[in-house]
Structure formats: structure tokens, C-alpha cells
Tab-separated table of C-alpha atoms and ligand atoms in Angstrom:
chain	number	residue	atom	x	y	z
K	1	UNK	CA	-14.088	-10.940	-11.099
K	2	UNK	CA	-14.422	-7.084	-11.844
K	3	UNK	CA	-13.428	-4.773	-8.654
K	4	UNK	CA	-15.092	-1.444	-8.475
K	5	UNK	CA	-12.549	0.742	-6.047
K	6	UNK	CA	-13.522	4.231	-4.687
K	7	UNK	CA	-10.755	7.025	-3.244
K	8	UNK	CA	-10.694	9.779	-1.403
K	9	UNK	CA	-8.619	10.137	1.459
K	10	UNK	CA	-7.483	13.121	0.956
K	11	UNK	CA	-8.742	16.361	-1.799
K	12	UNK	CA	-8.978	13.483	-4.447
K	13	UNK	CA	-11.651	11.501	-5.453
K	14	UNK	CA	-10.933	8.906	-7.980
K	15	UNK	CA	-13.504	5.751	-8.942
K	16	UNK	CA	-11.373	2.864	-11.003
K	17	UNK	CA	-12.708	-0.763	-12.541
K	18	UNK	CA	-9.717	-3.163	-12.576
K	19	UNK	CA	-10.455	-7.217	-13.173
K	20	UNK	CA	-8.386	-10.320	-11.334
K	21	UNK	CA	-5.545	-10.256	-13.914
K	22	UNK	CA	-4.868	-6.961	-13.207
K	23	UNK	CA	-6.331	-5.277	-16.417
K	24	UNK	CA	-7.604	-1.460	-15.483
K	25	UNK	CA	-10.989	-1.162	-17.069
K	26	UNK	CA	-10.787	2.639	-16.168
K	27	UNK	CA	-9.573	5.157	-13.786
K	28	UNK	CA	-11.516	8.183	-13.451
K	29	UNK	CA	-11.220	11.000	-10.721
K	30	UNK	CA	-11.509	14.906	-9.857
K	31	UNK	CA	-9.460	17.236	-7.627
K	32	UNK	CA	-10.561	19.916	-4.829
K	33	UNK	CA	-8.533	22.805	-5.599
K	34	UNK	CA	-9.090	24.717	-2.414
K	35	UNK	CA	-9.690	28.566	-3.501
K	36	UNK	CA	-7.716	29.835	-0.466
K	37	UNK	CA	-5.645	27.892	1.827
K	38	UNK	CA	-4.914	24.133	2.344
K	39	UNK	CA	-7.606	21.528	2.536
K	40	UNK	CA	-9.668	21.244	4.750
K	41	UNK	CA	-11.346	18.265	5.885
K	42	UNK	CA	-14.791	18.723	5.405
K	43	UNK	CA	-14.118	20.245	2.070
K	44	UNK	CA	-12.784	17.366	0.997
K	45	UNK	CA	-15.399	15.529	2.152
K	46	UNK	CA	-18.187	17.340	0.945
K	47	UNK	CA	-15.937	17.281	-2.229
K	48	UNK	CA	-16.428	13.321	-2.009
K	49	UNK	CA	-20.200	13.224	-1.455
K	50	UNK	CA	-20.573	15.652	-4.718
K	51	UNK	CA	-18.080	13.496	-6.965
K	52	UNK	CA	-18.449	10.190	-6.175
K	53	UNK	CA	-22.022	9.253	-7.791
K	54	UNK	CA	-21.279	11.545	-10.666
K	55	UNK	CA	-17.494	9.341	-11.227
K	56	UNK	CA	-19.398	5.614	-10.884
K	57	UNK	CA	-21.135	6.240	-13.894
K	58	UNK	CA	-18.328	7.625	-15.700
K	59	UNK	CA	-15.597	4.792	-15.104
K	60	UNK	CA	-18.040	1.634	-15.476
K	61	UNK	CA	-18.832	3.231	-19.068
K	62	UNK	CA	-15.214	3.937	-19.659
K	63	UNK	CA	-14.843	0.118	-18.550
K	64	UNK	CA	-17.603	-0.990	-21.291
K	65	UNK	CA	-19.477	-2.516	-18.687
K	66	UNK	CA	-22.315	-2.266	-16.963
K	67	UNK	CA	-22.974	-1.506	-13.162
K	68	UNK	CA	-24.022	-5.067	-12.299
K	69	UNK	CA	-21.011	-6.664	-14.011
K	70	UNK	CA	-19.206	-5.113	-11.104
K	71	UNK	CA	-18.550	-8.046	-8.498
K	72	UNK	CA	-17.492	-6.948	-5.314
K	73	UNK	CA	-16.600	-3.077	-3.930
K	74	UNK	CA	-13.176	-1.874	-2.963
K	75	UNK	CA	-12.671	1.306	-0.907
K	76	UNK	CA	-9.634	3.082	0.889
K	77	UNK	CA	-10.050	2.438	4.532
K	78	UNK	CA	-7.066	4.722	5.376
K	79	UNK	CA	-5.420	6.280	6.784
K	80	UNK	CA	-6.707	9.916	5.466
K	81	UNK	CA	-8.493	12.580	6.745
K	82	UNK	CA	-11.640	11.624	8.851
K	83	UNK	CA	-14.760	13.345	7.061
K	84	UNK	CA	-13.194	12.425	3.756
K	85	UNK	CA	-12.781	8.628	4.740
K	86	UNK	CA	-16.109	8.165	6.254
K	87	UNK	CA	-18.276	9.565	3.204
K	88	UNK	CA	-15.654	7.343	1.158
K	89	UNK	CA	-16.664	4.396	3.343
K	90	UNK	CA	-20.581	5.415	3.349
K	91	UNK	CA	-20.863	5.382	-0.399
K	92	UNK	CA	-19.033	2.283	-0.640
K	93	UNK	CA	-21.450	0.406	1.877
K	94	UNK	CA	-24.140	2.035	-0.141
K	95	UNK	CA	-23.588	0.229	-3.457
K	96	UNK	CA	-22.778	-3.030	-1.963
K	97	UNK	CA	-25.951	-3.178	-0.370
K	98	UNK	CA	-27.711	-1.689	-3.214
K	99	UNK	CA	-26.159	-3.823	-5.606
K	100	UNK	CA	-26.178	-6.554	-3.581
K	101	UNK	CA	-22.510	-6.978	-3.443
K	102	UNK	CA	-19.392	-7.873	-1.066
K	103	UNK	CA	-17.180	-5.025	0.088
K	104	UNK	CA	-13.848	-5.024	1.014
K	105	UNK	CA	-11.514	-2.315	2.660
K	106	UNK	CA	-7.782	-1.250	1.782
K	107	UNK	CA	-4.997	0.367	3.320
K	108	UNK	CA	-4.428	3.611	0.633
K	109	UNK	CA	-0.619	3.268	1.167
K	110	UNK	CA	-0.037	0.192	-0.049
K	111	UNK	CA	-2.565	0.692	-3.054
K	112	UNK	CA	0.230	3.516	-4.476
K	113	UNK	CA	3.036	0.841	-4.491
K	114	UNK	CA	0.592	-2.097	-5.804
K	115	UNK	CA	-0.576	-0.498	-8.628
K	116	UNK	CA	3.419	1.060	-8.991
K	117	UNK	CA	4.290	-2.334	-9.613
K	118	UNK	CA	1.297	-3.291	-11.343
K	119	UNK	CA	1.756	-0.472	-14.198
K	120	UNK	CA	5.573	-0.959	-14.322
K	121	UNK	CA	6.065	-4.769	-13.669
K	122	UNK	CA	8.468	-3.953	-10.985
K	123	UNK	CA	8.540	-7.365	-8.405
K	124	UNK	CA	9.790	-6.484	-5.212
K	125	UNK	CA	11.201	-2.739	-4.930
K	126	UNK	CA	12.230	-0.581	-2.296
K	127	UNK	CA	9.696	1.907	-3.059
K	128	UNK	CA	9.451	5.801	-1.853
K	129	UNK	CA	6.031	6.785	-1.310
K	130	UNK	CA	5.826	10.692	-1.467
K	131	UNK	CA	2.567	13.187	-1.469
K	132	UNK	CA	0.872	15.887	0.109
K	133	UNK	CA	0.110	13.494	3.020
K	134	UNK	CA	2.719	11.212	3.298
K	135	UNK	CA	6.437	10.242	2.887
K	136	UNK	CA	7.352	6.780	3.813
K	137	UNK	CA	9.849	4.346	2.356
K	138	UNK	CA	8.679	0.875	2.124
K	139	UNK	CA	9.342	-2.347	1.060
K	140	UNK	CA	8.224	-6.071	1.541
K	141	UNK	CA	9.976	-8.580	4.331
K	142	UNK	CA	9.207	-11.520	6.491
K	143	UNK	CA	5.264	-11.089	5.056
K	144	UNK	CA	4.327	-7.654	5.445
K	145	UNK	CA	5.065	-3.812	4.102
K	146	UNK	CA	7.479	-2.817	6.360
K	147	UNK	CA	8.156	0.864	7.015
K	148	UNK	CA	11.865	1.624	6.896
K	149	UNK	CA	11.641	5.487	6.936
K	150	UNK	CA	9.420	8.026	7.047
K	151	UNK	CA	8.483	11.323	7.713
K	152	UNK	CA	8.541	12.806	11.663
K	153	UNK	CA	6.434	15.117	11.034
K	154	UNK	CA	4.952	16.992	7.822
K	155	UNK	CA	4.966	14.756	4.740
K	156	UNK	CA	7.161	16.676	1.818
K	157	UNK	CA	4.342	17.700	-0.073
K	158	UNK	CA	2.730	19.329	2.428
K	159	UNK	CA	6.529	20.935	3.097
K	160	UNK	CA	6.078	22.219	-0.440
K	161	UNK	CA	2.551	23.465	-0.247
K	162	UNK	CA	2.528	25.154	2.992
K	163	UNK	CA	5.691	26.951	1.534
K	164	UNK	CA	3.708	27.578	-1.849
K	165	UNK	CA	0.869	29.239	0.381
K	166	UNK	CA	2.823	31.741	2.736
K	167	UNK	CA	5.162	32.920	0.061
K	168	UNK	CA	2.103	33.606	-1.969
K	169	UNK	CA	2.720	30.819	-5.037
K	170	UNK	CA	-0.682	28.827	-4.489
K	171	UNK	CA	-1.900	25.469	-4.075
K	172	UNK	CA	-0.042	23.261	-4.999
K	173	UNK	CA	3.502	24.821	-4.483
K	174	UNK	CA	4.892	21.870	-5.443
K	175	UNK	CA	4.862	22.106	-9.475
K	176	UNK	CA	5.745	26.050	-9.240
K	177	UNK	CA	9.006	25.225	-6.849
K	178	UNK	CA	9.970	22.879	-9.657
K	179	UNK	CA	9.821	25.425	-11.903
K	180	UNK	CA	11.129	28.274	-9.860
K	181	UNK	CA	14.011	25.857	-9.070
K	182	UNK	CA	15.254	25.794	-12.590
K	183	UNK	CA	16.769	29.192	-11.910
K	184	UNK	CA	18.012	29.365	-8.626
K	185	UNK	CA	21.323	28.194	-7.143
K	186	UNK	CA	22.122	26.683	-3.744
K	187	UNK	CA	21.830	28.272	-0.232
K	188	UNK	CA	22.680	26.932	3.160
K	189	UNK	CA	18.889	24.817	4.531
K	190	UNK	CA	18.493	22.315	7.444
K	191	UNK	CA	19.003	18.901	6.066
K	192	UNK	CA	17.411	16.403	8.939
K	193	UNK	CA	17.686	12.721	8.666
K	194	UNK	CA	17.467	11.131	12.063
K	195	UNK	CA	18.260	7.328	11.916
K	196	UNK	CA	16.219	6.295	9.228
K	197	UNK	CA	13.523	8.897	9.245
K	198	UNK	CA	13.301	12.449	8.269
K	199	UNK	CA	11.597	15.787	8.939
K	200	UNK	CA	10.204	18.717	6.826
K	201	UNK	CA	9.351	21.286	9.598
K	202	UNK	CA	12.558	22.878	10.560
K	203	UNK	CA	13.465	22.959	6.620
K	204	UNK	CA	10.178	24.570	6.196
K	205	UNK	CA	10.518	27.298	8.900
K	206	UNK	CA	14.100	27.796	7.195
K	207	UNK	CA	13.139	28.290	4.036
K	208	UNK	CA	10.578	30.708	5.007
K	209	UNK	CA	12.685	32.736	7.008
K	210	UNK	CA	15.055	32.913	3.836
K	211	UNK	CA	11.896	34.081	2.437
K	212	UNK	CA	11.789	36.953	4.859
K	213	UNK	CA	15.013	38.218	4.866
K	214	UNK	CA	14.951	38.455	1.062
K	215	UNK	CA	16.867	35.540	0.039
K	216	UNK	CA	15.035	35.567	-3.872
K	217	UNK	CA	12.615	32.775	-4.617
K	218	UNK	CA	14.252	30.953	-7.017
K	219	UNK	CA	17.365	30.014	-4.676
K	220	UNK	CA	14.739	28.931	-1.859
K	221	UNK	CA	13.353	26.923	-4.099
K	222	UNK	CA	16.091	25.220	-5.461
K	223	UNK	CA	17.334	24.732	-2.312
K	224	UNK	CA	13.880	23.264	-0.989
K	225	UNK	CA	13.981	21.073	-3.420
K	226	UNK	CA	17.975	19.549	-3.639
K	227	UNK	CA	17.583	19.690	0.817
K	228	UNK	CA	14.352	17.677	0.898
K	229	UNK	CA	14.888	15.219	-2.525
K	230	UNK	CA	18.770	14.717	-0.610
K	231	UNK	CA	16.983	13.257	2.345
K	232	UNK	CA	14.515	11.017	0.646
K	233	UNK	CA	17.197	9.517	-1.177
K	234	UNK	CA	19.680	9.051	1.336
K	235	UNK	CA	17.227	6.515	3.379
K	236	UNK	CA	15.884	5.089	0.058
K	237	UNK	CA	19.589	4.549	-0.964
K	238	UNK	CA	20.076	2.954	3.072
K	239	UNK	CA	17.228	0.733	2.736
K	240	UNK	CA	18.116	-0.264	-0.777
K	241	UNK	CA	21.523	-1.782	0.820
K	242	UNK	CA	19.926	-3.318	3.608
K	243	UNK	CA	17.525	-4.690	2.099
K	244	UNK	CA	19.784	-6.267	-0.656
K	245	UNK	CA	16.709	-5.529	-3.530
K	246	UNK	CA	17.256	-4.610	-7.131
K	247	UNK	CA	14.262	-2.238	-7.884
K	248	UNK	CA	13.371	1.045	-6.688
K	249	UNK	CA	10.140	2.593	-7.310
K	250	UNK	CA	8.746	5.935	-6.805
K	251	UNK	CA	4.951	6.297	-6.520
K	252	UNK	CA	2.598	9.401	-4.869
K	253	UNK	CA	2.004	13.136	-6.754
K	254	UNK	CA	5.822	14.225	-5.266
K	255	UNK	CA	6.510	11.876	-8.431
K	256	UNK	CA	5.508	14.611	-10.917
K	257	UNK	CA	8.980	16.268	-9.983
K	258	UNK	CA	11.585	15.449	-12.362
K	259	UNK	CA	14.578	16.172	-9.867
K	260	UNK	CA	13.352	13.753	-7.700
K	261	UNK	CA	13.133	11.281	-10.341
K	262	UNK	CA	16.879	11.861	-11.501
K	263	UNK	CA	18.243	11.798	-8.253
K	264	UNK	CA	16.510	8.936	-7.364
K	265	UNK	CA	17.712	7.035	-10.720
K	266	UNK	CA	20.939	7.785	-10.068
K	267	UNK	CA	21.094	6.622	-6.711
K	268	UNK	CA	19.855	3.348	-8.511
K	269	UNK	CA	22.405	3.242	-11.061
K	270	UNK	CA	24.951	3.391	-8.688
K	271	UNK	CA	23.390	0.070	-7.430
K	272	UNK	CA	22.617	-1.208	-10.153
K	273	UNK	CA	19.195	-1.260	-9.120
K	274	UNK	CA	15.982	-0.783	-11.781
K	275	UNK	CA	14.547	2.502	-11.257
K	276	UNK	CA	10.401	2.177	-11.958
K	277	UNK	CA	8.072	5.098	-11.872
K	278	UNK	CA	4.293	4.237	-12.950
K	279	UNK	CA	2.276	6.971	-15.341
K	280	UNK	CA	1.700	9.828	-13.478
K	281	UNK	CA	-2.253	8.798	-14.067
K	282	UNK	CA	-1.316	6.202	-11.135
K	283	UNK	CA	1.160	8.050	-8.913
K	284	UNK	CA	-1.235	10.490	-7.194
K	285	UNK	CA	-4.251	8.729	-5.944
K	286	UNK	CA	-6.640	7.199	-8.106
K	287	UNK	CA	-9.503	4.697	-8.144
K	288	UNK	CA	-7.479	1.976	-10.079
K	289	UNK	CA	-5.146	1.864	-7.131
K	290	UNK	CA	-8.012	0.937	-4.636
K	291	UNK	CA	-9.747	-1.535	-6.890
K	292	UNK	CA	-6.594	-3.534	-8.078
K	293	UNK	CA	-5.770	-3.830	-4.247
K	294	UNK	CA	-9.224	-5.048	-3.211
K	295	UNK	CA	-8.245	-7.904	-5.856
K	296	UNK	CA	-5.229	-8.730	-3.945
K	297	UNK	CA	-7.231	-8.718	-0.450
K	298	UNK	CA	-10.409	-10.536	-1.885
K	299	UNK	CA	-7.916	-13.724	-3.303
K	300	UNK	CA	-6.165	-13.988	-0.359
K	301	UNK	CA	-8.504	-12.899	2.440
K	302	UNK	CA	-12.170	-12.768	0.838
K	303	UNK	CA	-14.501	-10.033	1.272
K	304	UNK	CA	-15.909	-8.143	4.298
K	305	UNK	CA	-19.323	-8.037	6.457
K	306	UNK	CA	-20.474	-4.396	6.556
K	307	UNK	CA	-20.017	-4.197	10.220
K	308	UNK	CA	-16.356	-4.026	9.646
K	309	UNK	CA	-16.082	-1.216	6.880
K	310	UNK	CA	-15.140	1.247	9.810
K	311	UNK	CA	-12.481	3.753	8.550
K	312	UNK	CA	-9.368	3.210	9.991
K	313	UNK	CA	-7.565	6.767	10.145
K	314	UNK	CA	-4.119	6.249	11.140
K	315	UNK	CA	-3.805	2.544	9.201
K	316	UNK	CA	-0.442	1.919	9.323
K	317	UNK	CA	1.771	-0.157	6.101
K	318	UNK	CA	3.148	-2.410	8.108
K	319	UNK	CA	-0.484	-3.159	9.925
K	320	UNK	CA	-1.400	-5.505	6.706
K	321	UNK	CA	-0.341	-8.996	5.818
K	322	UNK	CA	0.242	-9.206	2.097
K	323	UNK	CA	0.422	-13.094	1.215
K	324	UNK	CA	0.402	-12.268	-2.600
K	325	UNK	CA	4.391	-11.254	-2.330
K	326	UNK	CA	6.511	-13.602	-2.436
K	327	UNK	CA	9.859	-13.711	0.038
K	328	UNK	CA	12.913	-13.777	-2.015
K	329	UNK	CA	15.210	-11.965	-3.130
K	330	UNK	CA	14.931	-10.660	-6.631
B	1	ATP	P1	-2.021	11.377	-0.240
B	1	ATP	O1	-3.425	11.110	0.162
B	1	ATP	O2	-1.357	10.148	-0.762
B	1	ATP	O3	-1.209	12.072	0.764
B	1	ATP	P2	-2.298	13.773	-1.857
B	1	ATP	O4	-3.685	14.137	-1.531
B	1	ATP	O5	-1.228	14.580	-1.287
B	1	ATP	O6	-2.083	12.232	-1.575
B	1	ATP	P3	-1.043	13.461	-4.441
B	1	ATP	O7	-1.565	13.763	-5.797
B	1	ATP	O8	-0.508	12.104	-4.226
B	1	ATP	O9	-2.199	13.828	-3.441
B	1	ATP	O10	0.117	14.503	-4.128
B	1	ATP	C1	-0.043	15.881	-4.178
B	1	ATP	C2	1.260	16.499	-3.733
B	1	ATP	O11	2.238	16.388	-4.773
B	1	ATP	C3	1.132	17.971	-3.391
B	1	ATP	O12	1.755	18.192	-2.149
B	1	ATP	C4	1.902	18.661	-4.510
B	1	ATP	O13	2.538	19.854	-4.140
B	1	ATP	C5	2.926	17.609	-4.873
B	1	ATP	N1	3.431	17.810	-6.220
B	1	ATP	C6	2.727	17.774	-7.371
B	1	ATP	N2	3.519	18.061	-8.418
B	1	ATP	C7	4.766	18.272	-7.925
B	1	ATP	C8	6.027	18.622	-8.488
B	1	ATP	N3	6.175	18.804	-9.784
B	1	ATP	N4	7.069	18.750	-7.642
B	1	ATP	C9	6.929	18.560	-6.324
B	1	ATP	N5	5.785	18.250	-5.731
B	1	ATP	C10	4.710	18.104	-6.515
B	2	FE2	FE1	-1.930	8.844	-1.687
């Protein structure tokens, strides 16, 4: 069975062709780069509607197929942004009826870790799930994704970019504070884990009220980064424990930062846990993601009627059964 998946639940739009055993066909996609400001939501959508029919042709070509090898339609359900989910959803119902095909509906979330695991043959990980929108660590018990941490308010991208746009670095701040970083040394910033969860506003007010009272760049940056990458790590490294896994895997576009990535190994090491990151081509979101998941769904669950393609904005990890892991420890 070939799975044609479509994303955009956020400023990406990505179209990918994966088959049953888990072979990507193709991957295709294009990014809003906002020319002022963050994104907003009917950008993104608009974005969507402009993208997506130009992207369907690309990645079934890429896949050496044609359109009506495709067998069923995967899309992201949620959660997102609104506008961008619902033309996501609307172009999705529009080639299953036009090709005359089944549909099915995904949570984007647990797309990022599937295809993590798919692309590095991790098994069962803890896995931190970090981008512009989101910041959860999750892993797999008693049947479902089950949250163990996550953010209480802005997601650490969004920590980065917001920071990126009032100190006058651009969208995305994230790959400049990695660079500005390099060069900067430690000053004192909020570090706020509550229980298992964490929060990026207060660190973000702090660091730009360093900005203001002239503390240079570089050290906010640095400091950003070793505050926020300290917290993600500490409840990764808490869940690893409790969990009693061997794997940890690190999936969404925060993944592009290589200090994350060595704190995060080490933290493994120490346990001697695995430490997995997929290509960047599937940490950020992407079609492949989407259709490889609607695999998954379709084996276990089967397709969808159209009546119940509604988006689902705030879809929640821990909302979906996942049959297809297994419960044991690895
Ligand atoms: P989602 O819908 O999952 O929330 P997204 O729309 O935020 O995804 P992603 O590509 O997953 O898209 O993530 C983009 C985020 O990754 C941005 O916030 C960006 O600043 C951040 N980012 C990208 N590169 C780096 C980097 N090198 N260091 C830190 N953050 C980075
Ligand atoms: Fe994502």
C-alpha cells in the first residue's frame, strides 16, 4: 500500500510518499519565511493553499510513481494552527474524493517520533520533541504516548525566535543564537523546571532585559541556550530513569542545534542509553512523517469516512492509542 501524507501545521508545508514497509518514496516540502515578524496564521495558511498542489506533483515523481498508485491519503489532523490545519485537511479530502481514495488523519506529534525511529531504528526511546511550536518529552507506556514533560507555556523555539525578533537577529533566531553562542560565556538566567515540566517565558523576558541593559549578545545567547538545553535535559534525563528505557531520541527543527545534541548524548552516556537523532530532512516537519504514520493508523485502525477529517487543534500525544508498539522493556 503506498501512503500519500500532506503537512502543514504550522509555516511548513511538506507532501511525502512512504509504502507499508516503511520505505520513503519521497519527502518534499517548502517554508514560509515571514518577511517581518512571526507567523501568522493565515499566512501560513494561504502559504498551504499555494504549495500544496504545486508539492503533489513533485513528490509522486520523486517517488517514480504515478498519482493513482497512491492508495489511501494521510494528513496532520493536529494540533497546529487553525487556518493552516483546515486548508491542510481541505486538500486532503479533495484528493481522496477526487481520486477516489480513503483518508486517514494523524496526530503531527507523534509523526516526529515515528518517523525518528523509523529513520534511526530506535525501538522504544524516551524521545524529546522540540520546535517552534512545541516541547514535550514523550515516550510509550501501558498503550499510548504518554506525555512526561512539557512546556507551560512557549515551546523553546518560539523562546528562541521571539528573542531572535526583538533583539533584531530575524526569523529564525534559533540557528543565529547557535552561532552567536560560540562566543559568549555564561551569565546568571531563570532556569524553571516545575515537577516535570518547564517554561520559556520568564527566561525569555530575562534574557531580553539582559538585552536592554547591555549585557552583549553573545553571552545572552550562550546563556539562552546552556539555561533552556539544561532544562530539557534534566526531565529527559528524569523520565529516562523512570521509565527504565535504553534509547533517547531527539526529533523537531530545535534538533538542528548541536549543543542540544551533545548535551543530550551525554546525558545518555551516563545511562548508558543509545542516543538517536534522525536526518535533519525528518526532524522539522515533513510529509514523510505524516504518510509513514497514516501506515501505522490504517494497519491497525483502517481508514476514515470524510465526515470525520475535522481538524483537531489542540490533539493531545497521549489522546492516541498506538497498538503497533509493543510493551516491554528494551
Ligand atoms: P512544529 O509544528 O512542530 O512546532 P515548527 O513549525 O516550529 O514545527 P520546525 O522546523 O520543527 O518547525 O522547528 C523550527 C524551530 O527550530 C524554530 O523555532 C527555529 O528557531 C528552531 N531552530 C532551527 N535551527 C535551530 C538551531 N540551530 N538551534 C536552535 N533552534 C533552531
Ligand atoms: Fe512539528
Amino acid at each position: 500500500l503506498i501512503s500519500l501524507g500532506i503537512e502543514g501545521t504550522a509555516e511548513k508545508t511538506g507532501v511525502g510518499i512512504v509504502d507499508d514497509e516503511g520505505n520513503i518514496l519521497s519527502s518534499v516540502g517548502n517554508q514560509l519565511f515571514p518577511k517581518e515578524g512571526g507567523i501568522h496564521p493565515r499566512e501560513a495558511a494561504e502559504h498551504h493553499a499555494y504549495w500544496i498542489p504545486k508539492l503533489i506533483p513533485q513528490a509522486v515523481e520523486e517517488a517514480g510513481i504515478d498519482l493513482t498508485d497512491v492508495d489511501f491519503i494521510s494528513f496532520s489532523q493536529g494540533p497546529g494552527l487553525g487556518p493552516a490545519l483546515r486548508t491542510v485537511a481541505t486538500a486532503a479530502r479533495t484528493l481522496s474524493l477526487s481520486l477516489k481514495i480513503p483518508i486517514v488523519g494523524v496526530n503531527h506529534c507523534i509523526g516526529h517520533v515515528e518517523i525518528g525511529k523509523l529513520d534511526t531504528g530506535a525501538i522504544n526511546p524516551v524521545s524529546l520533541y522540540v520546535s517552534g511550536g512545541n516541547s514535550q518529552v514523550i515516550a510509550f507506556e501501558s498503550g499510548r504516548y504518554r506525555i512526561f514533560g512539557e512546556t507551560l507555556d512557549i515551546a523553546v523555539g518560539n523562546c528562541f525566535d521571539h528573542f531572535g525578533r526583538e533583539t533584531g537577529l530575524g526569523h529564525p533566531g534559533g540557528p543565529v543564537i547557535e552561532k552567536l553562542a560560540l562566543n559568549g560565556s555564561y551569565v546568571d538566567l531563570p532556569y524553571s523546571v516545575k515537577g516535570m515540566d518547564f517554561s520559556f517565558s520568564g527566561l525569555l523576558s530575562a534574557a531580553l532585559r539582559a538585552f536592554k541593559r547591555g549585557v552583549p549578545i553573545e553571552d545572552i545567547c550562550f546563556s539562552l541556550q546552556e539555561t533552556a538545553f539544561g532544562m530539557l535535559v534534566e526531565v529527559t534525563e528524569r523520565a529516562l530513569a523512570h521509565t527504565d528505557k535504553n534509547e533517547v531520541l531527539l526529533c523537531g527543527g530545535v534538533s538542528a542545534n548541536s549543543r542540544l545534541r551533545e548535551m543530550l548524548k551525554i546525558m545518555a552516556d551516563e545511562h548508558y542509553a543509545n542516543f538517536y537523532m534522525p536526518n535533519m530532512k525528518y526532524c522539522g516537519d515533513n510529509g514523510a512523517m505524516i504518510a509513514w504514520l497514516g501506515q501505522l493508523t490504517n494497519k491497525y485502525f483502517g481508514t476514515v469516512d470524510i465526515k470525520d477529517t475535522h481538524i483537531i487543534q489542540r490533539y493531545r500525544t497521549d489522546e492516541v492509542d498506538v497498538p503497533w508498539v509493543k510493551d516491554y522493556k528494551n
